[in-house]
Amino acid sequence: MSNKDISQKDLLRIPSVVASLINFLLYDNKTVIRASQIRYIDLSEHFFFDKLLRPVFPDVCVFVSGSKRNLPFILCFENQTRSDSTMAVRNFIYIAAVFLWQLRQKHSSGFEWTKNRFVPCVVFTLHYGRFAWKPKSFRELFQFDSYPCLQPFLTDYKMNVENIACWDREKIESIRSDFRFIADYCAQMRASHGKTYEPPTTWPIEHVEQTLTALAALSQDPDLKKVFDEYVQQFKTNEQKGAPTMASVIAHILQRGERIGEQRGEQRGEKRGRQLGFQEAERKFEKKLHTLTREHNEMISTFVILAQKRMVEQGLSASEALDQLGYPETIRAKVLPFLVN
């Protein structure tokens, strides 16, 4: 989780990527917020970590300066690869941290404040997992209906969760930054049950290092990470970079396969070693690129826990929970005997 989290933070540390996401989420993808309006807020200087070493401030926090079309506001992003039942509490703490930060900045001239000095804050939780997450609201965390005398005084809290893997193709293609590679990967993993990824070869990559690092971290494939790292290093040292696309990354992987094939052919001393070695390496890396196998996700205990949790939370039978989770027949046959109706 930590490597994925850091990689996603790196991508969201690019003002143009954040500006495109804000326009995508808040303004129907119209160009309202520009990169020049994004200023990053470092809350880590003021707030600390809990006992589990989780920060009590969001992953990314930006101050969006005002313009003719909008007043200033603060927007935070929290990255999650799996659902968290305590996220409603954590989001509430994040917003409190932002307003405490604003209190401490009351004498600062570095930010454009409103007449009341405070600006509103919105937190978006970006969920990269394959299964749709319907988080509980604040009132659902306790037996709200059991406190009729308190209800007039209790405030509910709505979480803003974006299930990225559930975005449709048209929506993903409309994203005007490299974040669409991440969204496309999540959507394909959901559609193929975590088995197949077909990279969009024609899309240009503006921020090569951050995008490929994020994809490698999400895939948990060490070989893919290695070739991506090699490509990034090659890209850095190449003075005539041009406009990189995923096609150029694939070409690099195949060239790497050819080099490995040549080495194996020479070491074996076979007459056709170079040709056979190249073909073997090419097949290997094409397979690695187009079929990212999630072996660890095949752990039966994980599937059992997910299904049992769905049964308890939504009052489903074992078969209904498996249908809702979309498990294939091979997994259903292994999981069903362990589920208790």
JSON list of C-alpha atoms in Angstrom, two decimals, residues 208-209 212 226-242 244-245 247-256 259:
[
{"chain": "A", "resi": 208, "resn": "VAL", "atom": "CA", "xyz": [6.62, 9.70, -18.11]},
{"chain": "A", "resi": 209, "resn": "GLU", "atom": "CA", "xyz": [8.31, 8.89, -14.81]},
{"chain": "A", "resi": 212, "resn": "LEU", "atom": "CA", "xyz": [4.89, 4.61, -15.38]},
{"chain": "A", "resi": 226, "resn": "LYS", "atom": "CA", "xyz": [12.02, -3.09, -13.89]},
{"chain": "A", "resi": 227, "resn": "VAL", "atom": "CA", "xyz": [11.44, -2.42, -17.58]},
{"chain": "A", "resi": 228, "resn": "PHE", "atom": "CA", "xyz": [9.50, 0.76, -16.78]},
{"chain": "A", "resi": 229, "resn": "ASP", "atom": "CA", "xyz": [12.42, 1.97, -14.64]},
{"chain": "A", "resi": 230, "resn": "GLU", "atom": "CA", "xyz": [14.83, 1.22, -17.49]},
{"chain": "A", "resi": 231, "resn": "TYR", "atom": "CA", "xyz": [12.64, 3.13, -19.92]},
{"chain": "A", "resi": 232, "resn": "VAL", "atom": "CA", "xyz": [12.48, 6.12, -17.56]},
{"chain": "A", "resi": 233, "resn": "GLN", "atom": "CA", "xyz": [16.27, 6.20, -17.29]},
{"chain": "A", "resi": 234, "resn": "GLN", "atom": "CA", "xyz": [16.62, 5.95, -21.06]},
{"chain": "A", "resi": 235, "resn": "PHE", "atom": "CA", "xyz": [14.06, 8.72, -21.50]},
{"chain": "A", "resi": 236, "resn": "LYS", "atom": "CA", "xyz": [15.98, 10.99, -19.10]},
{"chain": "A", "resi": 237, "resn": "THR", "atom": "CA", "xyz": [19.27, 10.58, -20.95]},
{"chain": "A", "resi": 238, "resn": "ASN", "atom": "CA", "xyz": [17.86, 10.87, -24.46]},
{"chain": "A", "resi": 239, "resn": "GLU", "atom": "CA", "xyz": [18.19, 14.47, -25.64]},
{"chain": "A", "resi": 240, "resn": "GLN", "atom": "CA", "xyz": [15.79, 13.99, -28.56]},
{"chain": "A", "resi": 241, "resn": "LYS", "atom": "CA", "xyz": [12.84, 12.75, -26.55]},
{"chain": "A", "resi": 242, "resn": "GLY", "atom": "CA", "xyz": [10.03, 13.66, -28.92]},
{"chain": "A", "resi": 244, "resn": "PRO", "atom": "CA", "xyz": [6.46, 9.70, -25.88]},
{"chain": "A", "resi": 245, "resn": "THR", "atom": "CA", "xyz": [3.46, 7.37, -26.06]},
{"chain": "A", "resi": 247, "resn": "ALA", "atom": "CA", "xyz": [3.80, 2.56, -27.97]},
{"chain": "A", "resi": 248, "resn": "SER", "atom": "CA", "xyz": [7.35, 3.80, -27.41]},
{"chain": "A", "resi": 249, "resn": "VAL", "atom": "CA", "xyz": [7.37, 2.08, -24.02]},
{"chain": "A", "resi": 250, "resn": "ILE", "atom": "CA", "xyz": [6.28, -1.20, -25.64]},
{"chain": "A", "resi": 251, "resn": "ALA", "atom": "CA", "xyz": [8.99, -0.81, -28.28]},
{"chain": "A", "resi": 252, "resn": "HIS", "atom": "CA", "xyz": [11.54, -0.40, -25.50]},
{"chain": "A", "resi": 253, "resn": "ILE", "atom": "CA", "xyz": [10.31, -3.59, -23.81]},
{"chain": "A", "resi": 254, "resn": "LEU", "atom": "CA", "xyz": [10.62, -5.56, -27.05]},
{"chain": "A", "resi": 255, "resn": "GLN", "atom": "CA", "xyz": [14.13, -4.16, -27.66]},
{"chain": "A", "resi": 256, "resn": "ARG", "atom": "CA", "xyz": [15.03, -5.23, -24.15]},
{"chain": "A", "resi": 259, "resn": "ARG", "atom": "CA", "xyz": [18.99, -7.92, -26.04]}
]
